[in-house]
Structure formats: structure tokens, C-alpha cells
Amino acid sequence: RAKREGRDTVCEFSTLQMQELEDRLVLGARLREAVSRDELQLHYQPQLAAGSRRITGFEALLRWNSPDLGSVPPGRFIPIAESLGLMPELGLWVLNEACRQLRAWHDQGREGFTVAVNFSAHQLQRPDIVDRVREAIERHQVPRGMLEIELTESSLMENVDRVKGRLAEIKALGVSLSLDDFGTGYSSLAYLKQFSLDKLKIDRSFVKDLPGDAADAAIARTIVAVGHELKMVVAAEGVENQEQADFLLEMGCDELQGYHFGRPAPAVEIEARFPRD
Ligand code: C2E
Ligand code: MG
Ligand code: MG
Ligand code: MG
């Protein structure tokens, strides 16, 4: 019996590996041309002040609509892009497109909010990243304080000193820094204070079962306390209903994001939701 289980396991594993290999080959080939063929788009999801429910910003989320494959979720193509070395190009496209959109909104009189861009782990490891951010900001004349960059815990843990220096330079450009999916990686709290991050985003997995799950409530409450102690704004992602929103507000969470307040949508749809000042 044990032998049979063993064999099934091996079989399942290799099917999975085959799927991954196929993904890499098929998606990878298409992905190489996605930028030049104009198949990428950014969607924007609103982020709100927990108390007033006023929009404070938007998170830019990458969408790929391939004529052959249809729409492929970022959770599937980003790891492949990363492993094929395509992420610098995709990441640059995202950064510049978000800055372009920011500038366009600003020119339309839409102000007083941030736009957050996600950085992959490898992006921060590239020696030219500070120059690329500076170029994007200058090219689109992004006002100070309007651009935010979302980082993951793992991206901070590699080459800590170098990353620290780069982040300080990026901050000096007027960009604010958020730590995404907080609680799912294994960053040490001791490191946290060294990076002078502006915001912690409580991962959606701790929000999902609120307010009922006592453990998740304790984790969320602890993240809020740590964040505030370190003078950071604390945001929650994946807020899907009113109960979660009320509970998070009550525990002191500053910002909320999730389907309850709006799904990621193209810029034109977003514009209808936030009028000019
Ligand atoms: P993330 O940065 O944590 O983004 C939040 C994800 O949660 C998004 O998925 C968003 O659509 C989803 N979400 C938002 N509210 C809710 C909710 O209430 N319930 C549920 N179930 N989900 C919600 P998406 O767009 O599929 O992106 C997945 C991940 O892919 C992102 O997670 C991020 O890690 C990565 N990603 C997306 N765009 C980019 C990008 O431009 N660059 C990089 N490097 N990574 C990106
Ligand atoms: Mg994010
Ligand atoms: Mg997140
Ligand atoms: Mg997340």
C-alpha cells in the first residue's frame, strides 16, 4: 500500500511538473512579445481610509490579455516571467505605465491620492533600479508623494544592506514604500525597522475569516500594533464584506482594500468613480 501511494505521489508530481514545463514554454514564448504587441494593461483597485471610506489611492495590477491564450492571471505568468528573465522588461513597463496614468489623472485635476506599483523580488536586486525609478518619475513628472511601491518580505531579505541603500534612494525621490502580503513571508521584526517603510499591508489570508477566527483576529491586531509602534500606516487587503471592514476599523487599521470596495478595473472605469476636485 505504501508503495502504491508512493508511486501515485511520484506520478502526480510529474504531471504537475509537466504542466509547469508546458506553462513555461507556451506562456514564455507568448510573454516575450506581450509588451511589443501591446497585450498588457494595468487595472486599478481603490484603497480607502478605514474611517471616512474616502479613496486614498489605487493599486496598479498587471493584466495580460493574450490573443491566443485569453486573459492569464498574474499569479500564473509573473513567476514564469521572473524565471525567464522577462521581469525587468515587464516591471519597467508597469512602472512607466502607472506613472503615465498618474500624470494623466493629475492633468485632469484628479489629485490627492497615490498609485501603488508592485515590485517583484528580482526588481529590487537589479543595480539599475534606482535609475529606472528616477527616469520614470522625471519622464512623467510624477508629483512627490503620489507614487508608492509595494515590496514583499522576501525581496528585502536578500542583500539587506544593498537593498536598504536602494530603498533610501528611492524614498528620497518622493516615493513611499509599502510591505505587501505582510505576515506570509518570514521577515524578522528586527529588520522591519531598518527599512523605514511607510506602510504594512496585512495579507488577505488573515482577513478572510474575520471577524470569526480568533487566531486571525489576534494576528491582525498584532500587525496593527507593530505597524503603529514603528510609525507605519497599516492597511488590510482582501476585504470582502462590511463585517470585516468594521472589525478592521475597530482594531485600528488605517486603510482598507478589497472587493467590498471595488474590484481592480481599467483606468476609464475607475475615473467614473472618483470625480475631479
Ligand atoms: P497583491 O499585490 O497582493 O495584489 C492583491 C491581489 O488580491 C490582486 O490579485 C487582487 O485582484 C486581489 N484582491 C483584491 N481584493 C480582493 C478581495 O477582496 N478578495 C480576493 N479574493 N482577492 C482580492 P491579482 O491582480 O490577481 O494579482 C495577484 C498578485 O500578482 C499580486 O498580489 C502581486 O503579487 C502580483 N502582481 C500583480 N500585478 C503585478 C505587477 O505589476 N508586478 C508584480 N511584480 N507583481 C504583480
Ligand atoms: Mg500588492
Ligand atoms: Mg498584497
Ligand atoms: Mg496578497
XYZ file of C-alpha atoms in Angstrom, residues 35 38-42 62-63 87-99 123:
22
model
C 4.905 44.152 -24.369
C 0.503 45.859 -26.596
C -1.173 42.986 -24.770
C -0.549 44.295 -21.272
C -2.814 46.550 -19.290
C -2.992 47.897 -15.779
C -0.953 43.858 -14.181
C -3.269 42.176 -16.670
C 10.529 40.602 -15.386
C 12.845 43.595 -15.780
C 11.071 44.461 -19.011
C 7.560 43.815 -17.680
C 8.368 45.617 -14.444
C 9.625 48.646 -16.328
C 6.527 48.687 -18.446
C 4.322 48.590 -15.327
C 6.285 51.368 -13.646
C 6.150 53.658 -16.659
C 2.522 52.942 -17.458
C 1.475 53.649 -13.860
C 3.445 56.924 -13.905
C 13.410 44.038 -9.392
